[in-house]
PDB file of C-alpha atoms in Angstrom:
ATOM      1  CA  MET T 999       3.759   9.162  -4.684  1.00  0.00           C
ATOM      2  CA  ASN T1000       0.634  11.649  -5.417  1.00  0.00           C
ATOM      3  CA  VAL T1001       1.276  14.730  -2.878  1.00  0.00           C
ATOM      4  CA  PHE T1002      -2.317  15.397  -3.267  1.00  0.00           C
ATOM      5  CA  LEU T1003      -3.154  11.653  -1.391  1.00  0.00           C
ATOM      6  CA  PRO T1004      -3.583  11.106   2.300  1.00  0.00           C
ATOM      7  CA  PRO T1005      -0.719   9.680   3.940  1.00  0.00           C
ATOM      8  CA  LEU T1006      -0.541   5.675   3.553  1.00  0.00           C
ATOM      9  CA  ARG T1007      -1.148   4.360   7.075  1.00  0.00           C
ATOM     10  CA  PRO T1008       0.332   0.958   8.560  1.00  0.00           C
ATOM     11  CA  PRO T1009      -1.482  -2.443   8.322  1.00  0.00           C
ATOM     12  CA  GLY T1010      -4.648  -2.267  10.258  1.00  0.00           C
ATOM     13  CA  ALA T1011      -4.709   1.483  10.943  1.00  0.00           C
ATOM     14  CA  ALA T1012      -8.290   3.025  11.830  1.00  0.00           C
ATOM     15  CA  ALA T1013      -9.880   4.883   8.887  1.00  0.00           C
ATOM     16  CA  GLU T1014      -8.027   8.536   8.704  1.00  0.00           C
ATOM     17  CA  GLU T1015     -10.021  10.539  10.852  1.00  0.00           C
ATOM     18  CA  GLU T1016     -10.573   7.985  13.566  1.00  0.00           C
ATOM     19  CA  PHE T1017      -6.744   7.185  13.010  1.00  0.00           C
ATOM     20  CA  LEU T1018      -5.530  10.879  13.804  1.00  0.00           C
ATOM     21  CA  ARG T1019      -7.876  11.177  16.693  1.00  0.00           C
ATOM     22  CA  LEU T1020      -6.611   7.205  18.173  1.00  0.00           C
ATOM     23  CA  CYS T1021      -2.771   7.742  17.580  1.00  0.00           C
ATOM     24  CA  VAL T1022      -0.560   9.133  20.537  1.00  0.00           C
ATOM     25  CA  ARG T1023       2.450   9.351  18.625  1.00  0.00           C
ATOM     26  CA  CYS T1024       4.715   7.625  20.886  1.00  0.00           C
ATOM     27  CA  GLY T1025       6.692   5.681  17.450  1.00  0.00           C
ATOM     28  CA  GLN T1026       6.562   2.124  18.886  1.00  0.00           C
ATOM     29  CA  CYS T1027       4.797   1.199  15.564  1.00  0.00           C
ATOM     30  CA  VAL T1028       8.097   2.475  13.988  1.00  0.00           C
ATOM     31  CA  ALA T1029      10.218   0.625  16.435  1.00  0.00           C
ATOM     32  CA  ALA T1030       8.678  -2.665  15.901  1.00  0.00           C
ATOM     33  CA  CYS T1031       9.006  -2.251  12.239  1.00  0.00           C
ATOM     34  CA  PRO T1032      12.121  -4.810  11.193  1.00  0.00           C
ATOM     35  CA  HIS T1033      12.281  -2.853   7.641  1.00  0.00           C
ATOM     36  CA  LYS T1034      12.092   0.625   8.254  1.00  0.00           C
ATOM     37  CA  SER T1035       9.397   0.816   6.394  1.00  0.00           C
ATOM     38  CA  LEU T1036       7.587   3.242   8.675  1.00  0.00           C
ATOM     39  CA  GLU T1037       8.538   6.631   9.472  1.00  0.00           C
ATOM     40  CA  LEU T1038       7.136   9.400  11.929  1.00  0.00           C
ATOM     41  CA  MET T1039       5.519  12.581  10.047  1.00  0.00           C
ATOM     42  CA  GLY T1040       7.381  15.773  10.343  1.00  0.00           C
ATOM     43  CA  GLY T1041       5.811  18.956   9.933  1.00  0.00           C
ATOM     44  CA  LEU T1042       3.106  20.968  11.745  1.00  0.00           C
ATOM     45  CA  GLY T1043      -0.719  19.682  11.888  1.00  0.00           C
ATOM     46  CA  ARG T1044      -2.818  16.809  13.059  1.00  0.00           C
ATOM     47  CA  SER T1045      -0.471  14.605  11.165  1.00  0.00           C
ATOM     48  CA  ARG T1046       2.706  15.543  12.489  1.00  0.00           C
ATOM     49  CA  ARG T1047       4.232  12.554  14.101  1.00  0.00           C
ATOM     50  CA  THR T1048       1.974  10.046  12.962  1.00  0.00           C
ATOM     51  CA  PRO T1049       3.297   7.122  11.110  1.00  0.00           C
ATOM     52  CA  ARG T1050       3.617   6.675   7.279  1.00  0.00           C
ATOM     53  CA  VAL T1051       4.574   4.154   4.857  1.00  0.00           C
ATOM     54  CA  VAL T1052       6.603   6.162   1.211  1.00  0.00           C
ATOM     55  CA  ALA T1053       6.099   2.976  -0.959  1.00  0.00           C
ATOM     56  CA  GLY T1054       8.401   4.801  -3.344  1.00  0.00           C
ATOM     57  CA  LYS T1055      11.102   4.910  -0.552  1.00  0.00           C
ATOM     58  CA  THR T1056      10.434   1.742   1.485  1.00  0.00           C
ATOM     59  CA  PRO T1057       7.419  -0.289   1.389  1.00  0.00           C
ATOM     60  CA  CYS T1058       5.492  -2.260   3.647  1.00  0.00           C
ATOM     61  CA  TYR T1059       6.815  -6.140   3.755  1.00  0.00           C
ATOM     62  CA  LEU T1060       3.655  -7.074   5.777  1.00  0.00           C
ATOM     63  CA  CYS T1061       5.806  -8.412   8.809  1.00  0.00           C
ATOM     64  CA  MET T1062       2.302  -7.396  10.274  1.00  0.00           C
ATOM     65  CA  LYS T1063       4.636  -6.382  13.726  1.00  0.00           C
ATOM     66  CA  CYS T1064       3.376  -3.154  13.781  1.00  0.00           C
ATOM     67  CA  PRO T1065      -0.670  -3.646  14.834  1.00  0.00           C
ATOM     68  CA  PRO T1066       0.265  -5.607  17.658  1.00  0.00           C
ATOM     69  CA  VAL T1067       2.561  -2.842  19.435  1.00  0.00           C
ATOM     70  CA  CYS T1068      -0.054  -0.041  18.753  1.00  0.00           C
ATOM     71  CA  PRO T1069      -1.195   1.033  22.627  1.00  0.00           C
ATOM     72  CA  SER T1070      -4.385   3.232  21.591  1.00  0.00           C
ATOM     73  CA  GLY T1071      -5.689   0.992  19.204  1.00  0.00           C
ATOM     74  CA  ALA T1072      -5.066   3.495  15.993  1.00  0.00           C
ATOM     75  CA  LEU T1073      -3.801   0.526  14.453  1.00  0.00           C
ATOM     76  CA  ASP T1074      -5.931  -2.959  15.041  1.00  0.00           C
ATOM     77  CA  ALA T1075      -4.094  -5.415  17.303  1.00  0.00           C
ATOM     78  CA  GLY T1076      -6.277  -8.093  15.664  1.00  0.00           C
ATOM     79  CA  VAL T1077      -5.220  -7.831  12.039  1.00  0.00           C
ATOM     80  CA  THR T1078      -2.638 -10.405  11.899  1.00  0.00           C
ATOM     81  CA  ASP T1079      -2.943 -11.994   8.589  1.00  0.00           C
ATOM     82  CA  MET T1080      -1.582  -9.782   5.272  1.00  0.00           C
ATOM     83  CA  ALA T1081      -3.957 -10.547   3.148  1.00  0.00           C
ATOM     84  CA  ARG T1082      -6.115  -8.157   6.136  1.00  0.00           C
ATOM     85  CA  ALA T1083      -3.882  -5.091   6.244  1.00  0.00           C
ATOM     86  CA  ASN T1084      -6.183  -3.018   4.209  1.00  0.00           C
ATOM     87  CA  MET T1085      -3.785  -0.149   3.731  1.00  0.00           C
ATOM     88  CA  GLY T1086      -4.850   0.845   0.148  1.00  0.00           C
ATOM     89  CA  ARG T1087      -4.843  -0.268  -3.513  1.00  0.00           C
ATOM     90  CA  ALA T1088      -2.348  -0.561  -5.968  1.00  0.00           C
ATOM     91  CA  TYR T1089      -3.233   0.927  -9.235  1.00  0.00           C
ATOM     92  CA  ILE T1090      -1.104   0.191 -12.925  1.00  0.00           C
ATOM     93  CA  LEU T1091      -0.839   3.071 -14.778  1.00  0.00           C
ATOM     94  CA  LYS T1092      -1.597   2.228 -18.687  1.00  0.00           C
ATOM     95  CA  ASP T1093       0.091   5.190 -20.055  1.00  0.00           C
ATOM     96  CA  ARG T1094       3.628   4.308 -18.245  1.00  0.00           C
ATOM     97  CA  CYS T1095       3.253   0.260 -17.773  1.00  0.00           C
ATOM     98  CA  HIS T1096       5.575  -1.785 -20.420  1.00  0.00           C
ATOM     99  CA  ASN T1097       2.476  -3.568 -20.821  1.00  0.00           C
ATOM    100  CA  TYR T1098       0.014  -1.191 -21.963  1.00  0.00           C
ATOM    101  CA  ALA T1099       2.393   1.570 -23.508  1.00  0.00           C
ATOM    102  CA  GLY T1100       5.369   0.063 -24.638  1.00  0.00           C
ATOM    103  CA  GLY T1101       4.312  -3.435 -25.673  1.00  0.00           C
ATOM    104  CA  VAL T1102       7.378  -4.916 -23.352  1.00  0.00           C
ATOM    105  CA  MET T1103       6.200  -7.984 -21.633  1.00  0.00           C
ATOM    106  CA  CYS T1104       6.890  -7.089 -17.702  1.00  0.00           C
ATOM    107  CA  MET T1105       5.980  -8.986 -14.924  1.00  0.00           C
ATOM    108  CA  THR T1106       7.945  -7.233 -12.307  1.00  0.00           C
ATOM    109  CA  CYS T1107       4.927  -6.316 -10.144  1.00  0.00           C
ATOM    110  CA  TYR T1108       3.016  -9.845 -10.184  1.00  0.00           C
ATOM    111  CA  ASP T1109       6.596 -11.034  -9.719  1.00  0.00           C
ATOM    112  CA  ARG T1110       7.480  -9.311  -6.341  1.00  0.00           C
ATOM    113  CA  CYS T1111       3.959  -9.333  -4.875  1.00  0.00           C
ATOM    114  CA  PRO T1112       3.320 -10.669  -1.220  1.00  0.00           C
ATOM    115  CA  LEU T1113      -0.236 -11.903  -2.232  1.00  0.00           C
ATOM    116  CA  ARG T1114       0.845 -12.942  -5.990  1.00  0.00           C
ATOM    117  CA  GLY T1115      -2.302 -14.963  -7.537  1.00  0.00           C
ATOM    118  CA  SER T1116      -4.509 -12.928  -5.387  1.00  0.00           C
ATOM    119  CA  ALA T1117      -3.850  -8.992  -4.789  1.00  0.00           C
ATOM    120  CA  VAL T1118      -2.371  -9.223  -8.275  1.00  0.00           C
ATOM    121  CA  VAL T1119      -3.280 -11.471 -11.310  1.00  0.00           C
ATOM    122  CA  LEU T1120      -1.831 -12.629 -14.878  1.00  0.00           C
ATOM    123  CA  SER T1121      -4.937 -11.106 -16.642  1.00  0.00           C
ATOM    124  CA  GLY T1122      -5.435 -13.952 -19.899  1.00  0.00           C
ATOM    125  CA  GLY T1123      -2.823 -15.098 -18.323  1.00  0.00           C
ATOM    126  CA  LEU T1124      -0.086 -12.211 -19.835  1.00  0.00           C
ATOM    127  CA  VAL T1125      -0.388  -9.154 -18.262  1.00  0.00           C
ATOM    128  CA  PRO T1126      -0.514  -8.201 -14.611  1.00  0.00           C
ATOM    129  CA  ALA T1127      -3.780  -6.620 -13.242  1.00  0.00           C
ATOM    130  CA  MET T1128      -4.593  -5.561  -9.687  1.00  0.00           C
ATOM    131  CA  THR T1129      -7.367  -7.281  -7.830  1.00  0.00           C
ATOM    132  CA  THR T1130      -9.710  -5.774  -5.144  1.00  0.00           C
ATOM    133  CA  ALA T1131      -7.338  -8.451  -2.751  1.00  0.00           C
ATOM    134  CA  CYS T1132      -4.483  -5.785  -2.651  1.00  0.00           C
ATOM    135  CA  VAL T1133      -3.832  -4.627   0.194  1.00  0.00           C
ATOM    136  CA  GLY T1134      -1.440  -1.092  -0.468  1.00  0.00           C
ATOM    137  CA  CYS T1135       1.450  -2.691   0.595  1.00  0.00           C
ATOM    138  CA  GLY T1136       3.363  -0.851  -1.913  1.00  0.00           C
ATOM    139  CA  ILE T1137       6.112  -3.465  -3.297  1.00  0.00           C
ATOM    140  CA  CYS T1138       4.966  -2.731  -6.814  1.00  0.00           C
ATOM    141  CA  GLU T1139       5.244   0.440  -6.715  1.00  0.00           C
ATOM    142  CA  TYR T1140       8.803   0.105  -5.250  1.00  0.00           C
ATOM    143  CA  VAL T1141       9.761  -2.426  -7.815  1.00  0.00           C
ATOM    144  CA  CYS T1142       8.381  -0.822 -11.122  1.00  0.00           C
ATOM    145  CA  PRO T1143      10.850   0.230 -13.200  1.00  0.00           C
ATOM    146  CA  VAL T1144       8.952   2.938 -15.211  1.00  0.00           C
ATOM    147  CA  GLN T1145       7.032   3.829 -11.974  1.00  0.00           C
ATOM    148  CA  ALA T1146       3.813   2.532 -13.717  1.00  0.00           C
ATOM    149  CA  VAL T1147       2.046   1.903 -10.130  1.00  0.00           C
ATOM    150  CA  GLU T1148       0.660   4.382  -7.800  1.00  0.00           C
ATOM    151  CA  ILE T1149      -0.470   3.098  -4.230  1.00  0.00           C
ATOM    152  CA  TRP T1150      -3.944   5.205  -3.437  1.00  0.00           C
ATOM    153  CA  PRO T1151      -4.202   5.148   0.485  1.00  0.00           C
ATOM    154  CA  ALA T1152      -8.223   3.460   1.737  1.00  0.00           C
ATOM    155  CA  SER T1153      -9.074   6.956   2.926  1.00  0.00           C
ATOM    156  CA  ALA T1154      -7.941   8.274  -0.465  1.00  0.00           C
ATOM    157  CA  GLY T1155     -11.299   7.158  -2.591  1.00  0.00           C
ATOM    158  CA  GLY T1156     -10.566   7.169  -6.133  1.00  0.00           C
ATOM    159  CA  CYS T1157      -8.193   5.997  -8.551  1.00  0.00           C
ATOM    160  CA  PRO T1158      -5.383   7.893 -10.957  1.00  0.00           C
ATOM    161  CA  ALA T1159      -7.147   8.886 -14.223  1.00  0.00           C
ATOM    162  CA  SER T1160      -5.230   6.624 -16.322  1.00  0.00           C
ATOM    163  CA  ALA T1161      -5.236   3.674 -13.703  1.00  0.00           C
ATOM    164  CA  ALA T1162      -5.625   0.310 -15.656  1.00  0.00           C
ATOM    165  CA  PRO T1163      -9.067  -1.591 -14.504  1.00  0.00           C
ATOM    166  CA  THR T1164      -9.119  -3.443 -11.174  1.00  0.00           C
ATOM    167  CA  LEU T1165     -10.281  -7.092 -11.488  1.00  0.00           C
ATOM    168  CA  ASP T1166     -12.374  -8.424  -8.972  1.00  0.00           C
ATOM    169  CA  ALA T1167     -10.362 -10.603  -6.606  1.00  0.00           C
ATOM    170  CA  PRO T1168      -9.965 -14.586  -7.508  1.00  0.00           C
ATOM    171  CA  ARG T1169     -12.150 -16.552  -5.456  1.00  0.00           C
ATOM    172  CA  SER T1170     -10.623 -19.170  -3.313  1.00  0.00           C
ATOM    173  CA  GLY T1171     -11.774 -22.226  -2.569  1.00  0.00           C
ATOM    174  CA  LEU T1172     -13.384 -23.469  -5.795  1.00  0.00           C
TER     175      LEU T1172
END
């Protein structure tokens, strides 16, 4: 987890500034989450009592129960498909990943991804690679045995310096 990044917001969240303006800090999304993936932020300032996901602690399992309960539109109630969650993007850190740094074959992120074959693919049939279809749920970060995956929220922009290249999402229906 990078403390300099904006918070990872729930599925269907508006862009950060719009989200902060719309969120009424009611906690209904937190109450609706059966996995306890959402928590209300503490501290002071505009983010206080807004929902976030701390992927390394409890990732979002993309149940999509939070967008419909949001009364203010901070979470888009029309986002019901996990492939449209658009929370952020996962990046594999080449300097930590077994596949890049240690020569050990590991496919934990691929095996556990709810969008396997779309968000995470096997590059060359062997090495997990993130694609533009990743929605940033954080499951891969949570399960990685060497903390070689980092989730960057959609509002963050950029990517980690040691990130493996992100591939284009595979085309479907061909």
